[in-house]
Amino acid sequence: MLTSGPVVVMEVPEVLNVKEVHSFMEELGPLLESNRPRVVFDCSQVRSMEGAGVEMLLRCLEEVLKRDGDLKLAALSPEAEVILELMRVSRVFETFQNCEDAVRSFNTIPADAVPRDTPWYANVFGDLGVLKQAS
Amino acid sequence: MKGTESVVGAIIISDQVGAVEDKQFPSCVGSCPRPWSTADVLGKAPIARLAADLEGKLCNVVSVIADVPPDGLRSKPSHEALISDLTADRFANYKREGCETVLIVRCGAYVEFDAAEMFSFHQERGLGFTRAFTDDEPLDVWMVDTSGFPEHVPMLSTLLCAQPAMYRSHGYVNPLQTARDFRRLVLDSFHLRCHVRPQGSEVKPGIWICEGAQIERSARVVAPAFIGRDSHISAECLITRGSNVESDSRVDYGTAVEDSSILSNSYVGIGLDLSHSIVDGRHLLNLRHNVNLEITDPAVMRQNTVRRGDRQSWAGIESSPMALSFAE
């Protein structure tokens, strides 16, 4: 398990059958019970996924959303993509090309997007802010 | 006799010998490798269509040598040799039975050609040996006089090495080497770009349904589409964009099938979204993502227990007891 700040990245096993789902869920269980879990599943190794695997993904999503967190999928292998499309769940998840993008996406407003020297009201009041500064 | 005074026999070899394999999509689908030419396309396999066409027009007798290698014979050279030997034996039989000319077609590719015109060309040239060509390349279609051809020689290699009269064919050709070629043949058939016509009845423009097919009331079939014999389309399903569901298959409740082929005896489960794919039992080839998957969950996809596809593929040539040889 890799962590990147408060976001946890987990590698999904190559084969997601009933047995693998069980052991994966054992590992994942404590995380899902935490407050506001933020999870990324790295699906790059997935080669085969049974119905149980898809159900597990949906169950995980349900659990994290219940706790005000989120679950995102990253680096989907073509096999995983085909199965998720086939099972009609591909649109349920937010997916990303790689884990870095998925982790970054949790910070919806990047800190460096707003210049530090600009007053917070500048954008809100527009010209009014400029007038106040002039006076 | 069918329009000619000579006795003409035909040997159709169902084979992929010499085919350039696509690494991602081999020339066969499913656990039992078989050439695409033996899989049903809109109710009938290309090889069976060719056999029926030849038997109806030019040839007095048609033999099919099918490429069904058992596990022990998977090595290419020995298998090629076996196919070649069977062809030579059948050729010798034809000669003994009084056939003057034999048409030999190696049916990896699907080729449409005018056999009667080729036969006239063959007779006019009088070389005893003619091969069909497109504008670009040779086709695996030969016409050979039994009198001039040596017996008990490796048939295919002799044909490939000889200097024949060149008959120029302008018909439709599909290499049928990959899954994409297979889908292209289905779509070309729907769009009348070749002579393959769906079996069954055209119940609405562009929608063909075969005998025994069941389509539940709330299912939607949007043209062009084909539903094969004894297939079942459950409620709330959608079959569209040039999809074909071949015989004895079932598409279960609420599943959408778009731009896809479901081969004979396949079950596709509940509430799925199948697009740009070919399904053969539990094998799924997705053409958009270039993925070949084996679905292990039988609730999603599986082979139906009824296995009549192979028999159906040879419909029309079964009647002749000596017509069918399997390279086993």
Short mmCIF file of C-alpha atoms in Angstrom, two decimals, chain B residues 56-278:
data_model
loop_
_atom_site.label_atom_id
_atom_site.label_comp_id
_atom_site.label_asym_id
_atom_site.label_seq_id
_atom_site.Cartn_x
_atom_site.Cartn_y
_atom_site.Cartn_z
CA GLY B 56 -25.79 -25.23 -57.19
CA LYS B 57 -24.01 -23.69 -60.15
CA LEU B 58 -21.01 -25.48 -61.56
CA CYS B 59 -19.86 -28.49 -59.63
CA ASN B 60 -21.31 -31.97 -59.61
CA VAL B 61 -19.72 -32.89 -56.35
CA VAL B 62 -18.21 -30.79 -53.56
CA SER B 63 -15.88 -32.00 -50.82
CA VAL B 64 -14.89 -30.03 -47.77
CA ILE B 65 -11.69 -30.76 -45.93
CA ALA B 66 -12.14 -29.12 -42.57
CA ASP B 67 -9.30 -27.86 -40.47
CA VAL B 68 -10.05 -29.32 -37.06
CA PRO B 69 -6.65 -30.23 -35.66
CA PRO B 70 -6.71 -32.35 -32.51
CA ASP B 71 -4.29 -31.35 -29.75
CA GLY B 72 -1.61 -33.75 -30.89
CA LEU B 73 -1.53 -32.25 -34.36
CA ARG B 74 -1.19 -28.59 -33.56
CA SER B 75 2.31 -28.34 -35.00
CA LYS B 76 1.95 -26.55 -38.28
CA PRO B 77 4.15 -28.63 -40.62
CA SER B 78 2.53 -31.97 -39.77
CA HIS B 79 -0.91 -30.47 -39.97
CA GLU B 80 -0.20 -28.85 -43.33
CA ALA B 81 1.07 -32.17 -44.60
CA LEU B 82 -2.09 -33.91 -43.44
CA ILE B 83 -4.31 -31.36 -45.16
CA SER B 84 -2.23 -31.68 -48.30
CA ASP B 85 -2.45 -35.49 -48.23
CA LEU B 86 -6.22 -35.43 -47.78
CA THR B 87 -6.53 -33.03 -50.69
CA ALA B 88 -4.37 -35.25 -52.89
CA ASP B 89 -6.44 -38.31 -51.93
CA ARG B 90 -9.68 -36.56 -52.74
CA PHE B 91 -8.24 -35.33 -56.02
CA ALA B 92 -7.26 -38.90 -56.94
CA ASN B 93 -10.76 -40.10 -56.06
CA TYR B 94 -12.30 -37.47 -58.31
CA LYS B 95 -10.04 -38.58 -61.14
CA ARG B 96 -11.07 -42.20 -60.69
CA GLU B 97 -14.74 -41.18 -60.57
CA GLY B 98 -14.40 -39.46 -63.94
CA CYS B 99 -14.12 -35.79 -62.99
CA GLU B 100 -12.28 -33.94 -65.75
CA THR B 101 -11.70 -30.73 -63.85
CA VAL B 102 -11.37 -29.99 -60.14
CA LEU B 103 -11.86 -26.62 -58.54
CA ILE B 104 -9.71 -26.27 -55.44
CA VAL B 105 -10.42 -23.45 -53.01
CA ARG B 106 -8.42 -22.88 -49.86
CA CYS B 107 -10.94 -21.13 -47.74
CA GLY B 108 -9.02 -19.05 -45.28
CA ALA B 109 -10.23 -15.94 -47.05
CA TYR B 110 -13.79 -15.39 -48.16
CA VAL B 111 -13.69 -14.98 -51.93
CA GLU B 112 -16.53 -14.30 -54.31
CA PHE B 113 -15.79 -15.34 -57.88
CA ASP B 114 -17.73 -16.46 -60.90
CA ALA B 115 -16.89 -20.17 -61.06
CA ALA B 116 -18.64 -20.69 -64.39
CA GLU B 117 -16.73 -17.80 -65.97
CA MET B 118 -13.47 -19.11 -64.52
CA PHE B 119 -14.26 -22.54 -65.93
CA SER B 120 -14.85 -21.07 -69.41
CA PHE B 121 -11.56 -19.16 -69.14
CA HIS B 122 -9.83 -22.36 -68.00
CA GLN B 123 -11.16 -24.28 -71.01
CA GLU B 124 -10.27 -21.50 -73.47
CA ARG B 125 -6.69 -21.28 -72.23
CA GLY B 126 -6.25 -25.04 -72.26
CA LEU B 127 -3.21 -25.01 -69.98
CA GLY B 128 -4.78 -27.53 -67.64
CA PHE B 129 -4.14 -25.27 -64.67
CA THR B 130 -5.66 -21.90 -63.82
CA ARG B 131 -5.40 -19.71 -60.75
CA ALA B 132 -7.62 -16.77 -59.80
CA PHE B 133 -6.07 -13.38 -59.11
CA THR B 134 -7.37 -10.05 -57.92
CA ASP B 135 -5.78 -6.89 -59.31
CA ASP B 136 -3.20 -7.02 -56.53
CA GLU B 137 -2.56 -10.58 -55.53
CA PRO B 138 -3.17 -14.27 -56.17
CA LEU B 139 -6.18 -15.93 -54.58
CA ASP B 140 -6.20 -19.47 -53.24
CA VAL B 141 -8.57 -20.60 -55.98
CA TRP B 142 -7.35 -23.05 -58.61
CA MET B 143 -8.91 -24.98 -61.43
CA VAL B 144 -7.02 -28.11 -62.41
CA ASP B 145 -7.54 -30.74 -65.13
CA THR B 146 -7.24 -34.18 -63.61
CA SER B 147 -5.58 -35.61 -66.72
CA GLY B 148 -2.48 -33.42 -66.61
CA PHE B 149 -1.88 -33.25 -62.88
CA PRO B 150 0.44 -35.79 -61.27
CA GLU B 151 -1.08 -38.03 -58.62
CA HIS B 152 0.22 -38.53 -55.09
CA VAL B 153 2.28 -35.35 -54.94
CA PRO B 154 2.08 -32.75 -52.16
CA MET B 155 -1.01 -30.99 -53.46
CA LEU B 156 -0.82 -27.51 -51.97
CA SER B 157 2.88 -26.95 -52.56
CA THR B 158 2.51 -28.15 -56.15
CA LEU B 159 -0.34 -25.74 -56.71
CA LEU B 160 1.59 -22.86 -55.18
CA CYS B 161 4.71 -23.50 -57.26
CA ALA B 162 3.11 -24.09 -60.65
CA GLN B 163 2.83 -21.51 -63.45
CA PRO B 164 -0.89 -21.25 -64.09
CA ALA B 165 -3.12 -19.36 -66.50
CA MET B 166 -4.15 -16.20 -64.65
CA TYR B 167 -7.87 -15.66 -64.30
CA ARG B 168 -8.66 -12.12 -63.17
CA SER B 169 -11.49 -12.03 -60.61
CA HIS B 170 -13.26 -8.80 -59.74
CA GLY B 171 -15.41 -10.20 -56.93
CA TYR B 172 -15.45 -9.33 -53.26
CA VAL B 173 -12.53 -10.62 -51.18
CA ASN B 174 -12.24 -10.63 -47.40
CA PRO B 175 -9.07 -12.18 -45.96
CA LEU B 176 -10.94 -13.40 -42.83
CA GLN B 177 -7.70 -13.55 -40.90
CA THR B 178 -8.71 -11.46 -37.91
CA ALA B 179 -11.74 -10.62 -35.82
CA ARG B 180 -11.89 -7.25 -37.55
CA ASP B 181 -12.14 -8.99 -40.92
CA PHE B 182 -14.96 -11.10 -39.55
CA ARG B 183 -16.90 -8.06 -38.34
CA ARG B 184 -16.23 -6.36 -41.66
CA LEU B 185 -17.79 -9.29 -43.48
CA VAL B 186 -20.91 -9.00 -41.29
CA LEU B 187 -21.21 -5.26 -41.95
CA ASP B 188 -20.43 -5.63 -45.67
CA SER B 189 -23.20 -8.22 -45.87
CA PHE B 190 -25.68 -5.91 -44.16
CA HIS B 191 -24.70 -3.06 -46.47
CA LEU B 192 -24.88 -5.20 -49.63
CA ARG B 193 -21.18 -4.80 -50.40
CA CYS B 194 -20.90 -8.56 -50.99
CA HIS B 195 -23.19 -11.41 -51.97
CA VAL B 196 -23.69 -12.80 -48.47
CA ARG B 197 -27.37 -12.53 -47.66
CA PRO B 198 -28.79 -13.17 -44.21
CA GLN B 199 -30.77 -16.35 -43.70
CA GLY B 200 -34.33 -16.14 -42.41
CA SER B 201 -36.94 -13.52 -43.21
CA GLU B 202 -36.56 -9.78 -43.41
CA VAL B 203 -39.36 -8.86 -41.02
CA LYS B 204 -38.68 -5.11 -41.29
CA PRO B 205 -36.21 -3.32 -43.55
CA GLY B 206 -32.75 -4.38 -42.41
CA ILE B 207 -33.95 -6.79 -39.70
CA TRP B 208 -33.63 -10.51 -40.38
CA ILE B 209 -35.04 -13.13 -38.07
CA CYS B 210 -34.61 -16.86 -38.50
CA GLU B 211 -36.97 -19.69 -37.74
CA GLY B 212 -37.46 -20.44 -34.05
CA ALA B 213 -36.00 -17.15 -32.84
CA GLN B 214 -37.83 -15.58 -29.91
CA ILE B 215 -37.79 -11.86 -29.29
CA GLU B 216 -39.67 -10.75 -26.22
CA ARG B 217 -42.16 -7.94 -26.54
CA SER B 218 -40.20 -5.19 -24.83
CA ALA B 219 -36.91 -6.01 -26.59
CA ARG B 220 -35.86 -3.68 -29.39
CA VAL B 221 -34.10 -4.73 -32.55
CA VAL B 222 -32.85 -1.80 -34.62
CA ALA B 223 -31.70 -2.26 -38.24
CA PRO B 224 -29.40 -3.54 -39.48
CA ALA B 225 -29.51 -6.61 -37.27
CA PHE B 226 -29.77 -10.38 -37.50
CA ILE B 227 -31.28 -12.86 -35.04
CA GLY B 228 -30.34 -16.46 -35.79
CA ARG B 229 -32.25 -19.71 -35.56
CA ASP B 230 -33.60 -20.70 -32.12
CA SER B 231 -32.02 -17.66 -30.48
CA HIS B 232 -33.70 -15.85 -27.63
CA ILE B 233 -33.67 -12.11 -27.01
CA SER B 234 -35.05 -11.35 -23.56
CA ALA B 235 -37.15 -8.40 -22.42
CA GLU B 236 -35.67 -4.87 -22.42
CA CYS B 237 -32.75 -5.91 -24.63
CA LEU B 238 -31.46 -3.75 -27.46
CA ILE B 239 -29.80 -5.23 -30.55
CA THR B 240 -28.46 -2.60 -32.90
CA ARG B 241 -25.78 -1.14 -35.22
CA GLY B 242 -25.07 -4.14 -37.40
CA SER B 243 -25.15 -6.74 -34.66
CA ASN B 244 -25.75 -10.41 -35.35
CA VAL B 245 -26.89 -12.97 -32.81
CA GLU B 246 -26.21 -16.36 -34.36
CA SER B 247 -28.15 -19.59 -33.82
CA ASP B 248 -28.99 -21.07 -30.40
CA SER B 249 -27.72 -18.02 -28.53
CA ARG B 250 -29.39 -16.11 -25.76
CA VAL B 251 -29.16 -12.46 -24.80
CA ASP B 252 -30.56 -12.04 -21.32
CA TYR B 253 -32.69 -9.32 -19.73
CA GLY B 254 -31.82 -5.69 -20.40
CA THR B 255 -28.55 -6.24 -22.26
CA ALA B 256 -27.59 -3.89 -25.08
CA VAL B 257 -25.68 -5.33 -28.04
CA GLU B 258 -24.15 -2.75 -30.32
CA ASP B 259 -21.84 -3.27 -33.31
CA SER B 260 -21.15 -6.81 -32.11
CA SER B 261 -21.35 -10.44 -33.16
CA ILE B 262 -22.57 -13.17 -30.85
CA LEU B 263 -21.51 -16.50 -32.33
CA SER B 264 -23.62 -19.64 -32.16
CA ASN B 265 -24.45 -21.26 -28.81
CA SER B 266 -23.42 -18.32 -26.67
CA TYR B 267 -25.12 -16.92 -23.60
CA VAL B 268 -24.78 -13.24 -22.77
CA GLY B 269 -25.95 -12.34 -19.27
CA ILE B 270 -28.27 -9.81 -17.67
CA GLY B 271 -27.87 -6.04 -17.89
CA LEU B 272 -24.66 -5.88 -19.91
CA ASP B 273 -23.41 -3.36 -22.41
CA LEU B 274 -21.74 -5.26 -25.23
CA SER B 275 -20.22 -3.07 -27.91
CA HIS B 276 -17.61 -3.45 -30.69
CA SER B 277 -17.09 -7.08 -29.71
CA ILE B 278 -17.31 -10.69 -30.77
#
